[in-house]
Tab-separated table of C-alpha atoms in Angstrom:
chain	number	residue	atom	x	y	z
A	159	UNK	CA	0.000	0.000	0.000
A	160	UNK	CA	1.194	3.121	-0.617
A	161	UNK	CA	-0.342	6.476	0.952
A	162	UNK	CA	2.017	8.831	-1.089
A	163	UNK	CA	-0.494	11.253	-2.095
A	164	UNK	CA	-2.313	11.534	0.853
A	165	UNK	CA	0.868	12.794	2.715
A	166	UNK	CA	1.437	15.402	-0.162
A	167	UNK	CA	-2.019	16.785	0.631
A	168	UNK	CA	-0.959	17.594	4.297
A	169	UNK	CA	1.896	18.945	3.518
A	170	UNK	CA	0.303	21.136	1.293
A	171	UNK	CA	-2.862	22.097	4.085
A	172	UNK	CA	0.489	22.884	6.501
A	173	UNK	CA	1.576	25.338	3.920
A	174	UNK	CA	-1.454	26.812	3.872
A	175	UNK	CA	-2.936	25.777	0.274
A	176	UNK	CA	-6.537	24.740	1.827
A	177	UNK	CA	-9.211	27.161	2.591
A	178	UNK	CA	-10.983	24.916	5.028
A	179	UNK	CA	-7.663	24.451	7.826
A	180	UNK	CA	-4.737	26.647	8.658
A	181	UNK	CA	-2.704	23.462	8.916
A	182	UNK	CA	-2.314	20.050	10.288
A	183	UNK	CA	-0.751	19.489	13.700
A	184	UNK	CA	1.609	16.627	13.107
A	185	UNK	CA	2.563	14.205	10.257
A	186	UNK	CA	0.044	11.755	9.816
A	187	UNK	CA	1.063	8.526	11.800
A	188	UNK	CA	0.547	4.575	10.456
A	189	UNK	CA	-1.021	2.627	12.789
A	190	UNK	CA	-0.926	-1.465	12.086
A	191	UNK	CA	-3.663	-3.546	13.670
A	192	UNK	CA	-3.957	-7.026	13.598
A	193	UNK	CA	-3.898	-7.616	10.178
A	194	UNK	CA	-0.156	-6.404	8.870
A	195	UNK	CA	-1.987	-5.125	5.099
A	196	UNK	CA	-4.699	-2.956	7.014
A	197	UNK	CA	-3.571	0.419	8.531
A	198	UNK	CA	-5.287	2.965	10.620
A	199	UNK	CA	-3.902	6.556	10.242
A	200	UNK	CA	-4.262	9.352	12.864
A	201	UNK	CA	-3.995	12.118	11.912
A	202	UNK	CA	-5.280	15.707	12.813
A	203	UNK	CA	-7.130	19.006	11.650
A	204	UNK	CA	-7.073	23.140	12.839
A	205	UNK	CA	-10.667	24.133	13.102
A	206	UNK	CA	-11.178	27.258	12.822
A	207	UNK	CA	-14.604	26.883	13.890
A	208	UNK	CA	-13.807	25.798	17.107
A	209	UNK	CA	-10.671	27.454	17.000
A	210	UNK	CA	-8.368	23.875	18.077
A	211	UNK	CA	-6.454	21.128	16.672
A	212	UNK	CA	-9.167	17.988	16.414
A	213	UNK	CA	-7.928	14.515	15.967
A	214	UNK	CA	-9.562	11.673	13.528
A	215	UNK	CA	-8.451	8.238	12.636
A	216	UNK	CA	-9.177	6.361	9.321
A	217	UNK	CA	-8.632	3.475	7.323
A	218	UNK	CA	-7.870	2.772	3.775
A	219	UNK	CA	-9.111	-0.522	1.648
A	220	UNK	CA	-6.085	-3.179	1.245
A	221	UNK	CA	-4.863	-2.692	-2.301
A	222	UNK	CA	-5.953	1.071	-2.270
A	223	UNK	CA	-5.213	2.434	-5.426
A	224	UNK	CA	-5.043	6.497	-4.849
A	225	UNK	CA	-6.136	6.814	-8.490
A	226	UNK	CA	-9.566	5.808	-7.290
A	227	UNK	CA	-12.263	7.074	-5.592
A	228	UNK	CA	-13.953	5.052	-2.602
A	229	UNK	CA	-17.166	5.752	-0.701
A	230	UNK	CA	-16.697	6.685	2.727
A	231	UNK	CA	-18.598	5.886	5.933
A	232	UNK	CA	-18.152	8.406	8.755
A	233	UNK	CA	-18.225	6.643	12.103
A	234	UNK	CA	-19.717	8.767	14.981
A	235	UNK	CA	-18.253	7.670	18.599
A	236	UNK	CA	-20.314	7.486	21.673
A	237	UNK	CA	-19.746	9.745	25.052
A	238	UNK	CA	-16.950	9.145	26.619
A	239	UNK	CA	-14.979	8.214	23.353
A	240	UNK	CA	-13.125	9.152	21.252
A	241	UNK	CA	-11.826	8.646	17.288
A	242	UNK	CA	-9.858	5.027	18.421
A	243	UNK	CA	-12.758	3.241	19.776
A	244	UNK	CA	-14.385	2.182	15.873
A	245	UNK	CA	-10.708	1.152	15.502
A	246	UNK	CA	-9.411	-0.774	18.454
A	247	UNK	CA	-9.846	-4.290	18.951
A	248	UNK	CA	-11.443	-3.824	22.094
A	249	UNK	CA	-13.877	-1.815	20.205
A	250	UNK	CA	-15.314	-1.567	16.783
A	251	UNK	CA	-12.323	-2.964	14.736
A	252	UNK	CA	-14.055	-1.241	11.812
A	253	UNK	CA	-10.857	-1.466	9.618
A	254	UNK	CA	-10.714	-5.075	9.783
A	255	UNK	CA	-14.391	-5.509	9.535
A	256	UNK	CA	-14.708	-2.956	6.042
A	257	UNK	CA	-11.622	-5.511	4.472
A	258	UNK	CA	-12.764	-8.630	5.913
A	259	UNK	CA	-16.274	-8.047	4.295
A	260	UNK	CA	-14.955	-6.706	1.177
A	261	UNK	CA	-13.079	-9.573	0.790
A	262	UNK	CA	-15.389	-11.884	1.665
A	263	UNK	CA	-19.258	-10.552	1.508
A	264	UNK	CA	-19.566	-8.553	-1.299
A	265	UNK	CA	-19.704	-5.172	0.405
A	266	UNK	CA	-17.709	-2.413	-1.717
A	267	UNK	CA	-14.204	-1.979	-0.694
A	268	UNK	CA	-14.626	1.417	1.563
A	269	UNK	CA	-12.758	4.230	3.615
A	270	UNK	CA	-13.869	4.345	7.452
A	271	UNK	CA	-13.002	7.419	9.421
A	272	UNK	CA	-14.033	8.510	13.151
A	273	UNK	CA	-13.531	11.771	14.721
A	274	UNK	CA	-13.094	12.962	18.254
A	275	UNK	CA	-16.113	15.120	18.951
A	276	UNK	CA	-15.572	14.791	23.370
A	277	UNK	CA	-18.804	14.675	24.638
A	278	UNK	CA	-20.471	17.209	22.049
A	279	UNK	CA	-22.762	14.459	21.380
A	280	UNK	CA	-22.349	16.570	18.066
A	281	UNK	CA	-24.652	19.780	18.283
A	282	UNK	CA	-24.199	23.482	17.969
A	283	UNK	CA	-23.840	24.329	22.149
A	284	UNK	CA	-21.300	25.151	23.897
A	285	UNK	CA	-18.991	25.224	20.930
A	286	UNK	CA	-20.505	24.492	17.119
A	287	UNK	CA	-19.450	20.714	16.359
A	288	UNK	CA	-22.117	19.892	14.049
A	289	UNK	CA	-20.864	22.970	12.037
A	290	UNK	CA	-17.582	22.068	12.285
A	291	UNK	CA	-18.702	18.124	10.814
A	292	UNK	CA	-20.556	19.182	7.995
A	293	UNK	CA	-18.494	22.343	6.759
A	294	UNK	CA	-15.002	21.743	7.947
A	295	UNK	CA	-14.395	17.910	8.639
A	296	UNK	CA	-16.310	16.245	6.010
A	297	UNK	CA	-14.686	18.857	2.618
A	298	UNK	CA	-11.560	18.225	4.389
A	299	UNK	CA	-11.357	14.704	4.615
A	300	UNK	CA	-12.329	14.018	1.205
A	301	UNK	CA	-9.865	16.239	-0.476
A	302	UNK	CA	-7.681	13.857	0.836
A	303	UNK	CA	-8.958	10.502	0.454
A	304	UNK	CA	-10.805	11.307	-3.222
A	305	UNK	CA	-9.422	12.168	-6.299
A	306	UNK	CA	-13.084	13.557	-7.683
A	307	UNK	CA	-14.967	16.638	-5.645
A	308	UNK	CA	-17.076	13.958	-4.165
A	309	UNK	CA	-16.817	10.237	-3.301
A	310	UNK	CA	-18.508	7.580	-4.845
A	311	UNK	CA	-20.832	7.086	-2.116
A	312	UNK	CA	-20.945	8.959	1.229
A	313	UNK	CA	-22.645	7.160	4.419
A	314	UNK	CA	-22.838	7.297	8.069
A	315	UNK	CA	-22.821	5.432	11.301
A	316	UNK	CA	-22.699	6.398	15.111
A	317	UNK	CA	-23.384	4.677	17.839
A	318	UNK	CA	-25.199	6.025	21.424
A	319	UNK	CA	-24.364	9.739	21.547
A	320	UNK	CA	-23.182	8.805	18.054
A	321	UNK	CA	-26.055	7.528	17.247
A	322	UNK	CA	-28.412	10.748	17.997
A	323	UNK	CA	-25.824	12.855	16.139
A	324	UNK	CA	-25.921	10.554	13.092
A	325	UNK	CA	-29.182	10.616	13.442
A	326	UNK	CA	-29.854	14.695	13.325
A	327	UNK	CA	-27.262	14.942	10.783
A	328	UNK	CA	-29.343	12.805	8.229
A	329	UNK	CA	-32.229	14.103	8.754
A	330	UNK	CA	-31.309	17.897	8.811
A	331	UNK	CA	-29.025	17.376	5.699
A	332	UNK	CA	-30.624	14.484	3.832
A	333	UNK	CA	-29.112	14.488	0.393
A	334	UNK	CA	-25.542	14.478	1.792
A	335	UNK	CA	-25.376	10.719	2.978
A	336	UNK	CA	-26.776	7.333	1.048
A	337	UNK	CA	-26.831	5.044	3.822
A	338	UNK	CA	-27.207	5.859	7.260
A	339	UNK	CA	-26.725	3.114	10.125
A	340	UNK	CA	-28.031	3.678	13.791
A	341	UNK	CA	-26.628	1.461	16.665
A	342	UNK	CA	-28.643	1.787	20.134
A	343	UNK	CA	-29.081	5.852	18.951
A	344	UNK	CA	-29.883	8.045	22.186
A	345	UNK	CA	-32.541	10.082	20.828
A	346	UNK	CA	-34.854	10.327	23.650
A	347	UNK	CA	-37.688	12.016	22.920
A	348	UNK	CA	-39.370	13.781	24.860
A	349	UNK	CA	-36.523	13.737	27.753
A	350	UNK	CA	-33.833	11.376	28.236
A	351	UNK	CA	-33.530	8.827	31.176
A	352	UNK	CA	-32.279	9.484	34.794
A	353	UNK	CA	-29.360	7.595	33.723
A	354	UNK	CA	-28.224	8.253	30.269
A	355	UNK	CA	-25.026	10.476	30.273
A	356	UNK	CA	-26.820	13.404	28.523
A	357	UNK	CA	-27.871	14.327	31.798
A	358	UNK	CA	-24.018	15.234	32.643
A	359	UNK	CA	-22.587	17.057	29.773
A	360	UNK	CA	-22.335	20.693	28.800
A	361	UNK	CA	-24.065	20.574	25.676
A	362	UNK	CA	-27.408	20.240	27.182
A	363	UNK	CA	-27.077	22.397	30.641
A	364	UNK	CA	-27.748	25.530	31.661
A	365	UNK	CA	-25.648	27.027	34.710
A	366	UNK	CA	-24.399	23.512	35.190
A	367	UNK	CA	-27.426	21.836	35.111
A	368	UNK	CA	-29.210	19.437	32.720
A	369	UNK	CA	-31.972	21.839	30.966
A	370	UNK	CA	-35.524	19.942	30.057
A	371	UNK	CA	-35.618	23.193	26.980
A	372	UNK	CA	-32.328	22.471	25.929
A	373	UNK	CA	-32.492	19.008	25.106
A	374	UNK	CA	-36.109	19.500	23.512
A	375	UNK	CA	-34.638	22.096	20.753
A	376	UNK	CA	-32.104	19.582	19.729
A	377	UNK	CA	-34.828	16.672	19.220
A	378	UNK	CA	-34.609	14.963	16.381
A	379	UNK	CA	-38.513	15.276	15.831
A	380	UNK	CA	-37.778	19.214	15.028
A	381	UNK	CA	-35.948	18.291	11.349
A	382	UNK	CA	-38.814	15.294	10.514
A	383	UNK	CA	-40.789	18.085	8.169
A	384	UNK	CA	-37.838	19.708	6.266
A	385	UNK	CA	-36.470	16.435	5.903
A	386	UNK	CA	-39.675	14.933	4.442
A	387	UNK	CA	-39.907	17.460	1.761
A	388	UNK	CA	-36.602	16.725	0.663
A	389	UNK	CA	-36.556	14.486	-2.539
A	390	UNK	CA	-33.382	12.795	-1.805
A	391	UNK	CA	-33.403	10.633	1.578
A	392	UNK	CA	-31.024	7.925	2.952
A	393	UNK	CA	-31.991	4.162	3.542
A	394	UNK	CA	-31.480	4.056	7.406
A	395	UNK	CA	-30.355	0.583	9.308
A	396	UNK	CA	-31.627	0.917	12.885
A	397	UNK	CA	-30.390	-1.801	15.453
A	398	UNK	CA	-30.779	-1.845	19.459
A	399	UNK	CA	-30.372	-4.500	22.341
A	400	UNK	CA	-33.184	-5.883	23.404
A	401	UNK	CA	-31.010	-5.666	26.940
A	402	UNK	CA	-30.220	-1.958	26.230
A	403	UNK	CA	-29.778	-0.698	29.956
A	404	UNK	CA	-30.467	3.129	28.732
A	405	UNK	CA	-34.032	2.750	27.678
A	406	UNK	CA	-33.643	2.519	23.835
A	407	UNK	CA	-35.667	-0.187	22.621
A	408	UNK	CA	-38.977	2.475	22.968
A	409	UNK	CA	-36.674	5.082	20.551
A	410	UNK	CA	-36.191	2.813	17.540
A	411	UNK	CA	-38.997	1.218	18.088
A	412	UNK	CA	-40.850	5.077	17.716
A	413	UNK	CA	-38.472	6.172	15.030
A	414	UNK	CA	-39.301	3.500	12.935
A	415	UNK	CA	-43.027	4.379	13.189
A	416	UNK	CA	-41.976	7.593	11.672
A	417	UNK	CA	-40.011	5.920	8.943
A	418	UNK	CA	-42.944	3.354	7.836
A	419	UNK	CA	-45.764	6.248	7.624
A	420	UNK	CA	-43.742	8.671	5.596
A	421	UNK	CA	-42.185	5.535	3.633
A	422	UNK	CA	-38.955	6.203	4.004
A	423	UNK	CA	-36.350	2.843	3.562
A	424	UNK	CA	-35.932	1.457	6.740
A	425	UNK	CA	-35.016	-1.663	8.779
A	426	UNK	CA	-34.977	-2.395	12.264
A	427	UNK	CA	-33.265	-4.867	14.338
A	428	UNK	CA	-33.762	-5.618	18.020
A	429	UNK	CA	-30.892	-8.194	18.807
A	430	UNK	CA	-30.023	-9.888	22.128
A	431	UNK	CA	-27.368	-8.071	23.837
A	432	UNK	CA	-26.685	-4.772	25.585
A	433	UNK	CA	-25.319	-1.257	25.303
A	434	UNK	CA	-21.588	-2.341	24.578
A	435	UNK	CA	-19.320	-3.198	21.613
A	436	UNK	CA	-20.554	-6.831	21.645
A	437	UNK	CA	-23.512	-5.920	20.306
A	438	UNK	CA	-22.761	-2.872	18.393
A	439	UNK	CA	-20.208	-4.882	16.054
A	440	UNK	CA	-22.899	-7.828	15.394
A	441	UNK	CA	-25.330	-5.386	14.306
A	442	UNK	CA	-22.828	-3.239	12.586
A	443	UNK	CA	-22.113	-5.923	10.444
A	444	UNK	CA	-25.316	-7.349	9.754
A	445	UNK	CA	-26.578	-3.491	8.460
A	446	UNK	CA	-23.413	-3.368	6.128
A	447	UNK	CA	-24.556	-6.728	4.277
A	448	UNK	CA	-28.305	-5.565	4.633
A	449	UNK	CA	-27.657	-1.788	2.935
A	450	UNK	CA	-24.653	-2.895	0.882
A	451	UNK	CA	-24.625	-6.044	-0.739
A	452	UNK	CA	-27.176	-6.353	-3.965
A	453	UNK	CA	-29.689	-8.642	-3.378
């Protein structure tokens, strides 16, 4: 493999040749996991929406030819996480699972990257993430990996906190991804449990304290008309354990209603297992064969 051009793209944001970043922090570093012909590169990006350095980790197909374009799934962490966990083995070991099921399933060979978004869960709050995703990170990260101004295929998948921002970001902007695949997504509506970590974080507080308002103007249920009128929509893969400790059986199960009377492509899964990686990589995998190998 050979990732040649990729590092002559830096170089050239560092010098200052891209209007989206003033530079990158550091050289791009080659991680090797488990398989010695799949690498995971970290690498990172200046915002200058939120005015810091933010750090994202992708993968490449095995034979990647940088002649080519290759559709690209965005992988949305939960809270507490960060860009590593879709890549670690402890985690989702999504670089291994993209070439393993290229190889062997059909699925097209495809580029997976994750960024660390803290505990943003991905809104406009405290500091503007889901600006920075859709006008910063995403341009950015495919004039890297593409040699055309836009992939062959663009998709998404989060998980949890991931989940609700992959989620709003489909729905609010519904021509920009094909595919979109939602693993136990936290998007309580109307309020979120005692328990679920929304409760704790800054996007959704006011004075330090989780605010009921808050967390209502970022519901999903706000972007269900605009997004209806669009006449491009995503096929969405919706998944949850059926031993889900968060209380997230009753929002797929309520999501989905709103998929099947506006007909928009849907399935839904409710597996055995809980809210961990165990189940998140079994249904994972099982939506990639669903949404991307023809039947």
């Amino acid at each position: 493999m050979t990732y040649s051009r990729i590092y002559i793209k830096n170089l050239l944001l560092i010098f200052g040749f891209s209007l989206l970043v003033t530079s990158c922090k550091h050289t791009p570093e080659t991680l090797v996991i488990k398989n010695p012909e799949i690498a995971v590169i970290n690498d990172s990006l200046f915002s200058k929406t939120l005015n810091k350095y933010v750090q994202y980790h992708y993968s490449l197909p095995q034979n990647y030819n940088e002649s080519l374009s290759y559709p690209i799934i965005y992988l949305l962490h939960g809270h507490g996480g960060s860009s590593q966990d879709w890549f670690t083995t402890e985690g989702g070991n999504a670089a291994v699972t993209l070439s393993e099921m290229a190889k062997n399933t059909g699925i097209p060979p495809m580029i997976g990257v994750s960024m660390s978004a803290g505990n943003s869960w991905y809104v406009n709050s405290v500091e503007d993430w889901e600006s920075f995703y859709i006008k910063e990170f995403i341009p950015h990260f495919e004039s890297i990996v593409t040699t055309s101004d836009y992939p062959t295929g663009r998709h998404i998948a989060g998980l949890s906190a991931g989940g609700f921002g992959a989620l709003r970001f489909s729905l609010k902007f519904p021509s920009l991804f094909q595919n979109v695949i939602l693993l136990s997504p936290a998007s309580y509506d109307p309020l979120p449990p005692l328990n679920s970590s929304s409760r704790k974080v800054a996007a959704f507080a006011v004075d330090g304290v989780f605010s009921d308002s808050l967390w209502s103007t970022f519901s999903y249920k706000h972007l269900q008309q605009d997004f209806l009128k669009s006449t491009q929509r995503p096929k969405f893969h919706i998944s949850v354990g059926d031993d889900d400790v968060f209380n997230i059986v009753p929002v797929v199960t309520d999501l989905q209603q709103f998929f099947l009377k506006n007909d928009v492509t849907n399935e839904l899964r409710i597996t055995n297992g809980g809210h961990d990686w165990e189940c998140w990589n079994t249904n994972f995998k099982e939506a990639l064969s669903v949404l991307f190998i023809p039947k």
